[in-house]
């Protein structure tokens, strides 16, 4: 029998075979002696995908779902021809497709394929002793290569190979180095002395081409109908080559290394904080007192928020009177409950609010916020919060730095601007049968989203984004899922970022298939709850710790993955890095908007929802960033995740009592809360000013000058003579850090200086905090003691007189901002109202205008008619 058969036959064979297939010498799935090899291969069991669509399933937003065949064809060139050999005589030739597009089913069944140093592979049958399969993971040291006595399983499982160097390139190179003749390979296999059958990877170049064209032919039946493409002119190969070399490839290899890193394993810092942190029950504990002191003297205390379920400590009536929150229509219930339990007054109409949790404002409206008021948004956060601007910013960073560092969003085209480029590149993409997902640039909940694979399906005039579809998502129980991560930014200059240790994994309710005829099935390809909840398949997860149903907590997911050998610490590190790079990509734009529109450093923060998908190589891909992530908590699982999140966010954001209490009242309050006499109980404007003294400006300029590129030049020197402004900056950072549980501060840390190069211009405060962290991160008590000494002398309260023109610190250039003097007297609530009602007013005005025009036209017509007839 011929050793190499055509793809079609191979496909059938690979499904039909159910003998034990042993590849190469080794047959112990724990044997990891290939670790030292240049191109290490990992092995993953994979079951043939099943499409268990319910027969009566009717949710077909874009067409009827059809159950597909088990087998999907192959599109890229890393598919080895596999020769099955029984050691003496070849019993069959099979092409086993080892590509990642196949569904990675994470269940307890499947074979394992192992590569040894001779590039020989062995398929291990599932062992009943192994309770869970291992996911793509870093191989551990070999413990020996004992021969397997495991019995063959009755079903055939597909096999995935991994290269720790780069999932794609590794495979490419691996197969190119394995272009040995079938004879050589057989000889090797025979020499190996295995009793079972041997599978050898062969990938002769011409065969690969043949195979590819056969597949293209098979798979492109839709593509033939694609009329527009035949007419494409100006097709520039070189141009396309660079695009198609995949902006993502550099990142993919980089992230793969990160998520499979061995080095990190032993570092105590690498343990994801949430795995070692307190239980979620602790997160929900109420504080002992509504007001908690700052770590530092002469800094007002902060409000400590209670849980959504239990009423917090008693609030004295005088204090309660001034704790006014403005209710908005979109304030989530969980926020309202937490505020109410914390003793806040919830008012619909007030200008005097201390906090608001509402919709995003137009940037100029931030000018009207009073210095003691705090709002849950940052001006300009749409720079990463809109899909199109996020891509633009990441693309800019890719140009400035590298794809490896910023290529974590799937390749995106913004229509109509990039239509020409997409059109030029399309034929090459079509050759690869690339699938795309089209999305409105600024919508949510899956509205207007479709997965497509034909040029004709792209609306050409409407603004939208066309994004490469991640065709090989990591699947659990056959279903695709994405991650919702929560990230809090309390300040942009200096940058302070916190990541919540929990989150959500949201599953599609229909099992995944990459077959083209399933693309219309939104419940298979989209993971939004708002879409899947309508599916008859959708099952709620009532148990917050359980791994079932279509929504899990990230903690449960992590436990699940860790049990299957996934390095969740590395994965978490990769996610942190993705989050920080995304924020840094938008940092410059957001910072300019803040400088232009925000008066006080106290006024704003933003809670972002990052949507990330993991592919079958465990590489995380950013799908989008939400600036108003849903905090709906009707289901217990949602409440379990979101209530501690909101509580943590409010505590980290450091709310003060508004400056509405007389000195006498403050004294009484201090006594009641057992604070030292003379403690200022209300917000102190001096701590949050935006302007600098002359000396401070000089220091800022010195440490941000262009010639200072080397970190060593500032990392010690900047801490030598701390200015009052420096101390203020450090006080807030330390107080936030002390109160941020259950969030984790991911920037700054003593490791994050590597990200500073992504700032367009060096930022003084980032350098200050970098220096601070590198000196005191592991000796925080000493750092806090130093700051306490400064505060004891009220050094931090020394402020310069406010300038007529406002100089904004942190950059080389002085920035002048002309604020209207009467602005502080503006009715802020009126302004907010104005913004919220803006859309309504525009609509009413348009209708009125239309009616007036119609009346005028009718009158003129009437006059003309009357004139003609009379
Ligand atoms: P929305 O803001 O409307 O939720 P998303 O960008 O989050 O839009 O996309 C909705 C869903 O579509 C995601 O949750 C994910 O399941 C799927 N999705 C989005 N982009 C991709 C992509 N590039 N590859 C694969 N799936 C995607």
Tab-separated table of C-alpha atoms in Angstrom, residues 384-593:
chain	number	residue	atom	x	y	z
A	384	UNK	CA	-9.889	52.128	23.629
A	385	UNK	CA	-13.609	51.723	24.324
A	386	UNK	CA	-14.638	51.898	20.670
A	387	UNK	CA	-13.660	48.965	18.529
A	388	UNK	CA	-12.400	51.117	15.670
A	389	UNK	CA	-10.350	53.552	17.757
A	390	UNK	CA	-8.947	50.724	19.812
A	391	UNK	CA	-7.697	49.032	16.663
A	392	UNK	CA	-6.290	52.330	15.328
A	393	UNK	CA	-4.352	52.903	18.526
A	394	UNK	CA	-3.046	49.367	18.600
A	395	UNK	CA	-2.079	49.616	14.953
A	396	UNK	CA	-0.204	52.825	15.665
A	397	UNK	CA	1.668	51.092	18.451
A	398	UNK	CA	2.417	48.148	16.165
A	399	UNK	CA	4.005	50.613	13.770
A	400	UNK	CA	5.989	52.291	16.523
A	401	UNK	CA	6.996	49.175	18.378
A	402	UNK	CA	6.197	45.735	17.008
A	403	UNK	CA	3.456	43.310	16.145
A	404	UNK	CA	4.790	41.045	18.806
A	405	UNK	CA	3.973	43.629	21.433
A	406	UNK	CA	0.694	45.005	20.093
A	407	UNK	CA	-0.672	42.464	17.617
A	408	UNK	CA	-3.098	40.928	20.097
A	409	UNK	CA	-6.265	42.164	18.441
A	410	UNK	CA	-7.215	40.104	15.408
A	411	UNK	CA	-6.428	41.959	12.150
A	412	UNK	CA	-9.145	44.554	11.658
A	413	UNK	CA	-10.266	46.722	8.754
A	414	UNK	CA	-12.310	49.819	9.421
A	415	UNK	CA	-14.964	50.265	6.771
A	416	UNK	CA	-15.330	52.390	4.708
A	417	UNK	CA	-11.781	53.788	5.197
A	418	UNK	CA	-9.951	50.502	4.807
A	419	UNK	CA	-12.251	49.068	2.170
A	420	UNK	CA	-9.643	49.537	-0.573
A	421	UNK	CA	-6.972	47.735	1.411
A	422	UNK	CA	-9.305	44.917	2.325
A	423	UNK	CA	-10.339	44.563	-1.281
A	424	UNK	CA	-6.720	44.335	-2.383
A	425	UNK	CA	-5.886	41.747	0.232
A	426	UNK	CA	-9.053	39.760	-0.117
A	427	UNK	CA	-7.970	37.242	-2.798
A	428	UNK	CA	-5.122	36.045	-0.628
A	429	UNK	CA	-7.365	35.811	2.385
A	430	UNK	CA	-9.925	33.993	0.308
A	431	UNK	CA	-7.302	31.475	-0.750
A	432	UNK	CA	-6.872	30.684	2.899
A	433	UNK	CA	-10.596	30.600	3.447
A	434	UNK	CA	-10.232	33.221	6.129
A	435	UNK	CA	-13.397	33.922	8.038
A	436	UNK	CA	-14.325	37.381	9.224
A	437	UNK	CA	-16.549	38.871	11.807
A	438	UNK	CA	-18.238	42.167	11.051
A	439	UNK	CA	-19.260	44.462	13.852
A	440	UNK	CA	-20.629	47.960	14.261
A	441	UNK	CA	-17.738	50.066	15.583
A	442	UNK	CA	-19.426	51.186	18.770
A	443	UNK	CA	-22.159	48.801	19.731
A	444	UNK	CA	-22.485	46.091	22.336
A	445	UNK	CA	-24.257	42.848	23.178
A	446	UNK	CA	-23.587	41.296	19.830
A	447	UNK	CA	-25.880	43.754	18.035
A	448	UNK	CA	-25.269	43.808	14.292
A	449	UNK	CA	-22.514	41.189	14.436
A	450	UNK	CA	-22.143	38.445	11.837
A	451	UNK	CA	-19.525	35.935	10.870
A	452	UNK	CA	-18.912	35.912	7.138
A	453	UNK	CA	-16.616	34.412	4.551
A	454	UNK	CA	-17.649	36.093	1.313
A	455	UNK	CA	-16.799	39.497	-0.038
A	456	UNK	CA	-20.385	40.104	-1.034
A	457	UNK	CA	-21.496	39.802	2.577
A	458	UNK	CA	-19.647	42.926	3.649
A	459	UNK	CA	-21.755	46.078	3.697
A	460	UNK	CA	-19.556	48.607	1.925
A	461	UNK	CA	-20.923	51.956	3.012
A	462	UNK	CA	-21.980	51.581	6.588
A	463	UNK	CA	-19.296	52.270	9.190
A	464	UNK	CA	-18.259	48.948	10.622
A	465	UNK	CA	-15.240	46.895	11.380
A	466	UNK	CA	-14.278	43.714	9.612
A	467	UNK	CA	-12.142	41.600	11.872
A	468	UNK	CA	-10.404	38.291	11.357
A	469	UNK	CA	-12.416	35.605	12.999
A	470	UNK	CA	-10.595	33.446	15.536
A	471	UNK	CA	-11.430	30.148	13.939
A	472	UNK	CA	-9.724	27.930	16.425
A	473	UNK	CA	-10.997	28.979	19.797
A	474	UNK	CA	-10.266	26.944	22.836
A	475	UNK	CA	-13.342	24.823	23.381
A	476	UNK	CA	-14.700	23.419	26.556
A	477	UNK	CA	-17.180	20.607	26.180
A	478	UNK	CA	-17.261	21.528	22.521
A	479	UNK	CA	-18.364	25.117	23.075
A	480	UNK	CA	-16.616	28.361	22.449
A	481	UNK	CA	-16.307	30.865	25.285
A	482	UNK	CA	-14.850	34.270	25.962
A	483	UNK	CA	-13.567	35.967	29.075
A	484	UNK	CA	-14.818	39.141	30.664
A	485	UNK	CA	-12.087	40.794	32.680
A	486	UNK	CA	-12.686	43.860	34.810
A	487	UNK	CA	-10.059	46.559	34.926
A	488	UNK	CA	-10.128	49.754	36.941
A	489	UNK	CA	-8.109	52.813	35.987
A	490	UNK	CA	-8.040	55.332	38.818
A	491	UNK	CA	-5.578	57.678	37.170
A	492	UNK	CA	-3.939	58.072	33.800
A	493	UNK	CA	-1.080	60.369	34.768
A	494	UNK	CA	0.355	58.684	36.740
A	495	UNK	CA	-1.075	55.497	35.371
A	496	UNK	CA	-2.640	53.335	38.042
A	497	UNK	CA	-4.403	50.186	36.900
A	498	UNK	CA	-6.154	47.494	38.920
A	499	UNK	CA	-7.442	44.165	37.714
A	500	UNK	CA	-10.219	42.230	39.379
A	501	UNK	CA	-9.241	38.723	40.402
A	502	UNK	CA	-12.513	37.271	39.211
A	503	UNK	CA	-14.603	37.692	36.095
A	504	UNK	CA	-16.805	35.695	33.807
A	505	UNK	CA	-16.403	33.023	31.196
A	506	UNK	CA	-19.354	33.189	28.841
A	507	UNK	CA	-20.143	30.198	26.692
A	508	UNK	CA	-21.900	29.851	23.381
A	509	UNK	CA	-24.940	27.655	23.782
A	510	UNK	CA	-24.406	25.625	20.603
A	511	UNK	CA	-21.374	23.415	20.139
A	512	UNK	CA	-18.753	24.901	17.893
A	513	UNK	CA	-18.019	24.006	14.325
A	514	UNK	CA	-15.858	25.909	11.875
A	515	UNK	CA	-17.828	24.678	8.914
A	516	UNK	CA	-18.844	27.456	6.588
A	517	UNK	CA	-22.510	26.519	6.663
A	518	UNK	CA	-22.734	27.151	10.396
A	519	UNK	CA	-21.635	30.759	10.207
A	520	UNK	CA	-25.159	32.065	10.502
A	521	UNK	CA	-25.628	30.435	13.839
A	522	UNK	CA	-25.082	33.258	16.286
A	523	UNK	CA	-25.483	30.992	19.293
A	524	UNK	CA	-22.532	28.982	18.062
A	525	UNK	CA	-20.191	31.798	17.086
A	526	UNK	CA	-21.074	34.580	19.523
A	527	UNK	CA	-20.787	34.172	23.242
A	528	UNK	CA	-22.836	37.163	24.362
A	529	UNK	CA	-25.286	36.343	27.102
A	530	UNK	CA	-27.824	38.678	25.514
A	531	UNK	CA	-27.875	36.409	22.457
A	532	UNK	CA	-27.471	32.997	24.010
A	533	UNK	CA	-30.048	33.468	26.731
A	534	UNK	CA	-32.748	33.076	24.089
A	535	UNK	CA	-31.436	29.708	23.012
A	536	UNK	CA	-33.327	26.691	24.204
A	537	UNK	CA	-29.929	25.137	24.906
A	538	UNK	CA	-28.926	27.842	27.311
A	539	UNK	CA	-28.498	26.601	30.824
A	540	UNK	CA	-27.924	28.837	33.794
A	541	UNK	CA	-25.207	28.038	36.237
A	542	UNK	CA	-26.729	28.315	39.668
A	543	UNK	CA	-23.624	27.219	41.528
A	544	UNK	CA	-20.960	29.883	41.608
A	545	UNK	CA	-18.197	27.333	42.033
A	546	UNK	CA	-19.410	24.868	39.444
A	547	UNK	CA	-18.096	24.318	35.963
A	548	UNK	CA	-21.383	23.770	34.261
A	549	UNK	CA	-23.972	25.799	32.452
A	550	UNK	CA	-23.130	28.582	30.046
A	551	UNK	CA	-21.587	31.067	32.443
A	552	UNK	CA	-18.732	30.340	34.819
A	553	UNK	CA	-16.716	32.511	37.095
A	554	UNK	CA	-13.134	33.023	36.007
A	555	UNK	CA	-12.044	31.425	39.253
A	556	UNK	CA	-13.903	28.222	38.348
A	557	UNK	CA	-12.488	28.325	34.853
A	558	UNK	CA	-8.985	28.724	36.209
A	559	UNK	CA	-9.429	25.786	38.528
A	560	UNK	CA	-10.753	23.746	35.625
A	561	UNK	CA	-7.835	24.681	33.406
A	562	UNK	CA	-5.251	24.231	36.148
A	563	UNK	CA	-6.563	20.697	36.718
A	564	UNK	CA	-5.840	20.024	33.087
A	565	UNK	CA	-2.269	21.159	33.259
A	566	UNK	CA	-2.695	24.717	32.061
A	567	UNK	CA	-0.289	27.209	33.548
A	568	UNK	CA	-2.916	29.632	34.772
A	569	UNK	CA	-0.248	31.820	36.336
A	570	UNK	CA	1.341	32.321	32.929
A	571	UNK	CA	-2.027	32.849	31.337
A	572	UNK	CA	-2.912	35.480	33.898
A	573	UNK	CA	0.395	37.201	33.244
A	574	UNK	CA	-0.341	37.221	29.512
A	575	UNK	CA	-3.755	38.736	30.231
A	576	UNK	CA	-2.268	41.411	32.469
A	577	UNK	CA	0.191	42.282	29.772
A	578	UNK	CA	-2.560	42.476	27.132
A	579	UNK	CA	-4.618	44.759	29.372
A	580	UNK	CA	-1.730	47.098	30.105
A	581	UNK	CA	-0.647	47.374	26.498
A	582	UNK	CA	-4.195	48.178	25.436
A	583	UNK	CA	-4.484	50.930	28.023
A	584	UNK	CA	-1.085	52.289	27.114
A	585	UNK	CA	-2.109	52.355	23.463
A	586	UNK	CA	-4.887	54.791	24.351
A	587	UNK	CA	-3.041	56.544	27.171
A	588	UNK	CA	-1.831	59.519	25.232
A	589	UNK	CA	-5.236	60.371	23.827
A	590	UNK	CA	-7.026	59.885	27.126
A	591	UNK	CA	-4.420	61.927	28.945
A	592	UNK	CA	-4.853	64.889	26.599
A	593	UNK	CA	-8.599	64.780	27.075
